[in-house]
Amino acid sequence: MRIVAGKFRGKQLEAPKSDDIRPTSDRVREAVFSIIGSRIGPHLEGLHVLDLFAGTGALGFEALSRGADHCVFIDTGIEARGLIRGHIEHFGVGGQTKLLKRDATDLGPAERIKPCGLVFADPPYGKGLGEKAIASALSGGWIAPDALIVLEERKDVAIEGPTGTQIVDRREYAETAITFLEVA
């Protein structure tokens, strides 16, 4: 795994040792960011990013590489948080990141976290956790009113946008589906 584009282009991301973490492939990440570029613009300057079920943090680090100002990584897994901490140190982005051990489906209020304009949700497949996490983030004030949300799921799983969102695009890559939602 590597960062596909931006200031960290080509830098390696440490791969997980367990099968509990399923990183988004480089090819899918590249396609996702191409679509994000067509919707938001190729440069993500000024954006605050929320990476739910962060795993290795690949999506959030890709956003930082492409100019995002800040990224909040959410994961409860010990290995995931260890990988993300290592990547934060390796990329030297401690001042641009926050790593939180929280249940993405029960975030609570954002408190001092600025609402995010780009949100990634890459939950364990087939459990409906992505929609629950997005609903939790919306109700807690974690997501900005004009945000773009990227939800990764197995392609045979039907997605219903949580209240307050609308599905604007869906792409399939092998067994994976990427659904793009906007805050309505």
mmCIF file of C-alpha atoms in Angstrom:
data_model
loop_
_atom_site.group_PDB
_atom_site.id
_atom_site.type_symbol
_atom_site.label_atom_id
_atom_site.label_comp_id
_atom_site.label_asym_id
_atom_site.label_seq_id
_atom_site.Cartn_x
_atom_site.Cartn_y
_atom_site.Cartn_z
ATOM 1 C CA MET A 1 0.000 0.000 0.000
ATOM 2 C CA ARG A 2 1.205 3.452 -0.870
ATOM 3 C CA ILE A 3 -0.040 7.022 -1.085
ATOM 4 C CA VAL A 4 -1.216 7.565 -4.664
ATOM 5 C CA ALA A 5 -0.823 11.342 -5.158
ATOM 6 C CA GLY A 6 0.107 14.634 -3.537
ATOM 7 C CA LYS A 7 2.995 15.606 -1.290
ATOM 8 C CA PHE A 8 3.326 12.071 0.166
ATOM 9 C CA ARG A 9 3.024 10.368 -3.236
ATOM 10 C CA GLY A 10 4.725 6.980 -3.279
ATOM 11 C CA LYS A 11 5.220 6.788 0.490
ATOM 12 C CA GLN A 12 4.421 3.367 1.856
ATOM 13 C CA LEU A 13 1.688 2.629 4.370
ATOM 14 C CA GLU A 14 2.289 -0.225 6.765
ATOM 15 C CA ALA A 15 -0.077 -3.097 6.066
ATOM 16 C CA PRO A 16 -2.124 -4.695 8.837
ATOM 17 C CA LYS A 17 -1.099 -8.089 10.144
ATOM 18 C CA SER A 18 -4.632 -9.239 10.967
ATOM 19 C CA ASP A 19 -7.564 -9.839 8.635
ATOM 20 C CA ASP A 20 -9.736 -7.599 10.825
ATOM 21 C CA ILE A 21 -8.534 -4.555 8.866
ATOM 22 C CA ARG A 22 -9.394 -4.402 5.161
ATOM 23 C CA PRO A 23 -7.553 -1.466 3.574
ATOM 24 C CA THR A 24 -8.951 0.201 0.484
ATOM 25 C CA SER A 25 -6.738 -0.825 -2.444
ATOM 26 C CA ASP A 26 -4.510 1.734 -4.161
ATOM 27 C CA ARG A 27 -6.536 1.377 -7.383
ATOM 28 C CA VAL A 28 -9.883 1.993 -5.670
ATOM 29 C CA ARG A 29 -8.425 4.879 -3.633
ATOM 30 C CA GLU A 30 -7.126 6.483 -6.830
ATOM 31 C CA ALA A 31 -10.572 6.157 -8.464
ATOM 32 C CA VAL A 32 -12.329 7.526 -5.367
ATOM 33 C CA PHE A 33 -10.080 10.581 -5.249
ATOM 34 C CA SER A 34 -10.595 11.181 -8.966
ATOM 35 C CA ILE A 35 -14.353 11.362 -8.299
ATOM 36 C CA ILE A 36 -13.789 13.551 -5.224
ATOM 37 C CA GLY A 37 -11.675 15.815 -7.447
ATOM 38 C CA SER A 38 -14.515 16.164 -9.933
ATOM 39 C CA ARG A 39 -16.952 17.095 -7.141
ATOM 40 C CA ILE A 40 -14.794 19.175 -4.771
ATOM 41 C CA GLY A 41 -11.769 20.018 -6.902
ATOM 42 C CA PRO A 42 -8.350 18.416 -7.278
ATOM 43 C CA HIS A 43 -6.882 20.226 -4.280
ATOM 44 C CA LEU A 44 -8.388 19.711 -0.852
ATOM 45 C CA GLU A 45 -6.940 22.797 0.839
ATOM 46 C CA GLY A 46 -9.068 24.055 3.692
ATOM 47 C CA LEU A 47 -10.938 20.774 4.135
ATOM 48 C CA HIS A 48 -11.350 18.989 7.421
ATOM 49 C CA VAL A 49 -11.690 15.234 6.960
ATOM 50 C CA LEU A 50 -13.358 12.567 9.089
ATOM 51 C CA ASP A 51 -12.134 8.979 8.585
ATOM 52 C CA LEU A 52 -14.590 6.576 10.258
ATOM 53 C CA PHE A 53 -13.505 2.952 10.762
ATOM 54 C CA ALA A 54 -10.103 4.309 9.754
ATOM 55 C CA GLY A 55 -8.162 1.010 9.761
ATOM 56 C CA THR A 56 -4.737 1.942 8.371
ATOM 57 C CA GLY A 57 -5.858 5.538 7.812
ATOM 58 C CA ALA A 58 -5.101 5.239 4.083
ATOM 59 C CA LEU A 59 -8.077 7.371 2.995
ATOM 60 C CA GLY A 60 -7.386 10.121 5.527
ATOM 61 C CA PHE A 61 -3.651 10.188 4.760
ATOM 62 C CA GLU A 62 -4.409 10.324 1.038
ATOM 63 C CA ALA A 63 -6.615 13.382 1.718
ATOM 64 C CA LEU A 64 -3.846 15.028 3.783
ATOM 65 C CA SER A 65 -1.363 14.285 0.996
ATOM 66 C CA ARG A 66 -3.668 16.098 -1.424
ATOM 67 C CA GLY A 67 -3.828 19.216 0.750
ATOM 68 C CA ALA A 68 -6.567 18.692 3.352
ATOM 69 C CA ASP A 69 -5.939 20.824 6.445
ATOM 70 C CA HIS A 70 -6.882 18.295 9.123
ATOM 71 C CA CYS A 71 -8.065 14.719 9.570
ATOM 72 C CA VAL A 72 -9.803 13.038 12.497
ATOM 73 C CA PHE A 73 -9.284 9.272 12.513
ATOM 74 C CA ILE A 74 -11.850 7.162 14.381
ATOM 75 C CA ASP A 75 -11.241 3.493 15.204
ATOM 76 C CA THR A 76 -11.630 1.221 18.215
ATOM 77 C CA GLY A 77 -9.127 -1.426 17.117
ATOM 78 C CA ILE A 78 -5.771 -1.637 18.879
ATOM 79 C CA GLU A 79 -3.884 -2.619 15.722
ATOM 80 C CA ALA A 80 -5.629 0.090 13.666
ATOM 81 C CA ARG A 81 -4.764 2.834 16.151
ATOM 82 C CA GLY A 82 -1.169 1.600 16.300
ATOM 83 C CA LEU A 83 -0.876 1.707 12.499
ATOM 84 C CA ILE A 84 -2.400 5.187 12.345
ATOM 85 C CA ARG A 85 -0.103 6.501 15.117
ATOM 86 C CA GLY A 86 2.885 5.118 13.185
ATOM 87 C CA HIS A 87 1.708 6.752 9.951
ATOM 88 C CA ILE A 88 1.118 10.086 11.712
ATOM 89 C CA GLU A 89 4.700 9.997 12.942
ATOM 90 C CA HIS A 90 6.113 8.732 9.615
ATOM 91 C CA PHE A 91 4.390 11.514 7.631
ATOM 92 C CA GLY A 92 5.039 14.208 10.271
ATOM 93 C CA VAL A 93 1.391 15.305 10.446
ATOM 94 C CA GLY A 94 0.829 15.286 14.204
ATOM 95 C CA GLY A 95 -0.413 18.888 14.148
ATOM 96 C CA GLN A 96 -2.937 18.101 11.397
ATOM 97 C CA THR A 97 -4.479 14.989 12.888
ATOM 98 C CA LYS A 98 -6.468 13.659 15.787
ATOM 99 C CA LEU A 99 -6.807 9.945 16.543
ATOM 100 C CA LEU A 100 -9.796 8.963 18.652
ATOM 101 C CA LYS A 101 -10.793 5.631 20.134
ATOM 102 C CA ARG A 102 -14.544 5.835 19.683
ATOM 103 C CA ASP A 103 -17.350 3.699 18.390
ATOM 104 C CA ALA A 104 -18.077 5.267 14.994
ATOM 105 C CA THR A 105 -21.769 4.355 15.342
ATOM 106 C CA ASP A 106 -22.064 6.237 18.653
ATOM 107 C CA LEU A 107 -19.783 9.289 18.360
ATOM 108 C CA GLY A 108 -21.619 11.709 20.620
ATOM 109 C CA PRO A 109 -21.182 15.474 20.218
ATOM 110 C CA ALA A 110 -18.189 16.743 18.227
ATOM 111 C CA GLU A 111 -17.352 19.273 20.969
ATOM 112 C CA ARG A 112 -14.149 21.043 19.833
ATOM 113 C CA ILE A 113 -13.877 19.210 16.476
ATOM 114 C CA LYS A 114 -14.603 21.424 13.460
ATOM 115 C CA PRO A 115 -17.353 19.947 11.228
ATOM 116 C CA CYS A 116 -15.794 18.010 8.357
ATOM 117 C CA GLY A 117 -16.410 18.640 4.664
ATOM 118 C CA LEU A 118 -15.158 15.235 3.521
ATOM 119 C CA VAL A 119 -16.105 12.023 5.314
ATOM 120 C CA PHE A 120 -14.939 8.466 4.717
ATOM 121 C CA ALA A 121 -16.763 5.457 6.154
ATOM 122 C CA ASP A 122 -15.205 2.050 5.477
ATOM 123 C CA PRO A 123 -16.910 -0.234 8.010
ATOM 124 C CA PRO A 124 -16.861 -4.011 8.277
ATOM 125 C CA TYR A 125 -18.951 -5.162 5.327
ATOM 126 C CA GLY A 126 -22.573 -6.254 5.456
ATOM 127 C CA LYS A 127 -23.541 -5.043 8.928
ATOM 128 C CA GLY A 128 -25.157 -1.662 8.169
ATOM 129 C CA LEU A 129 -22.540 0.097 10.284
ATOM 130 C CA GLY A 130 -21.686 2.726 7.668
ATOM 131 C CA GLU A 131 -25.161 4.240 7.628
ATOM 132 C CA LYS A 132 -25.297 4.147 11.452
ATOM 133 C CA ALA A 133 -21.921 5.892 11.700
ATOM 134 C CA ILE A 134 -22.928 8.587 9.218
ATOM 135 C CA ALA A 135 -26.194 9.201 11.116
ATOM 136 C CA SER A 136 -24.243 9.401 14.399
ATOM 137 C CA ALA A 137 -21.718 11.840 12.917
ATOM 138 C CA LEU A 138 -24.499 14.018 11.493
ATOM 139 C CA SER A 139 -26.431 14.160 14.770
ATOM 140 C CA GLY A 140 -23.252 14.907 16.732
ATOM 141 C CA GLY A 141 -22.237 17.843 14.523
ATOM 142 C CA TRP A 142 -19.150 16.108 13.083
ATOM 143 C CA ILE A 143 -20.216 16.684 9.453
ATOM 144 C CA ALA A 144 -20.447 20.091 7.736
ATOM 145 C CA PRO A 145 -23.704 21.068 5.977
ATOM 146 C CA ASP A 146 -22.182 20.817 2.475
ATOM 147 C CA ALA A 147 -20.082 17.691 3.067
ATOM 148 C CA LEU A 148 -19.290 14.896 0.651
ATOM 149 C CA ILE A 149 -19.486 11.431 2.238
ATOM 150 C CA VAL A 150 -17.775 8.365 0.784
ATOM 151 C CA LEU A 151 -19.143 5.015 1.976
ATOM 152 C CA GLU A 152 -17.405 1.741 1.090
ATOM 153 C CA GLU A 153 -19.388 -1.496 1.257
ATOM 154 C CA ARG A 154 -19.649 -4.871 -0.438
ATOM 155 C CA LYS A 155 -21.357 -4.390 -3.822
ATOM 156 C CA ASP A 156 -24.275 -6.724 -3.062
ATOM 157 C CA VAL A 157 -25.329 -4.654 -0.023
ATOM 158 C CA ALA A 158 -28.076 -2.070 -0.620
ATOM 159 C CA ILE A 159 -27.293 1.376 0.789
ATOM 160 C CA GLU A 160 -29.912 3.796 2.022
ATOM 161 C CA GLY A 161 -28.706 7.304 2.719
ATOM 162 C CA PRO A 162 -29.309 8.290 6.339
ATOM 163 C CA THR A 163 -31.813 11.092 6.977
ATOM 164 C CA GLY A 164 -30.258 14.358 5.900
ATOM 165 C CA THR A 165 -28.204 12.842 3.068
ATOM 166 C CA GLN A 166 -28.789 11.928 -0.540
ATOM 167 C CA ILE A 167 -26.932 9.434 -2.701
ATOM 168 C CA VAL A 168 -25.307 11.238 -5.647
ATOM 169 C CA ASP A 169 -23.156 8.475 -7.197
ATOM 170 C CA ARG A 170 -22.229 4.815 -6.869
ATOM 171 C CA ARG A 171 -19.310 2.955 -8.421
ATOM 172 C CA GLU A 172 -18.375 -0.709 -8.296
ATOM 173 C CA TYR A 173 -14.849 -2.141 -8.245
ATOM 174 C CA ALA A 174 -14.722 -5.957 -8.200
ATOM 175 C CA GLU A 175 -16.621 -6.924 -5.000
ATOM 176 C CA THR A 176 -16.581 -3.375 -3.570
ATOM 177 C CA ALA A 177 -19.104 -0.571 -4.053
ATOM 178 C CA ILE A 178 -18.340 3.064 -3.301
ATOM 179 C CA THR A 179 -21.397 5.201 -2.614
ATOM 180 C CA PHE A 180 -21.073 8.983 -2.616
ATOM 181 C CA LEU A 181 -23.552 10.945 -0.533
ATOM 182 C CA GLU A 182 -24.045 14.648 0.018
ATOM 183 C CA VAL A 183 -25.597 16.292 3.013
ATOM 184 C CA ALA A 184 -29.041 17.418 1.832
#
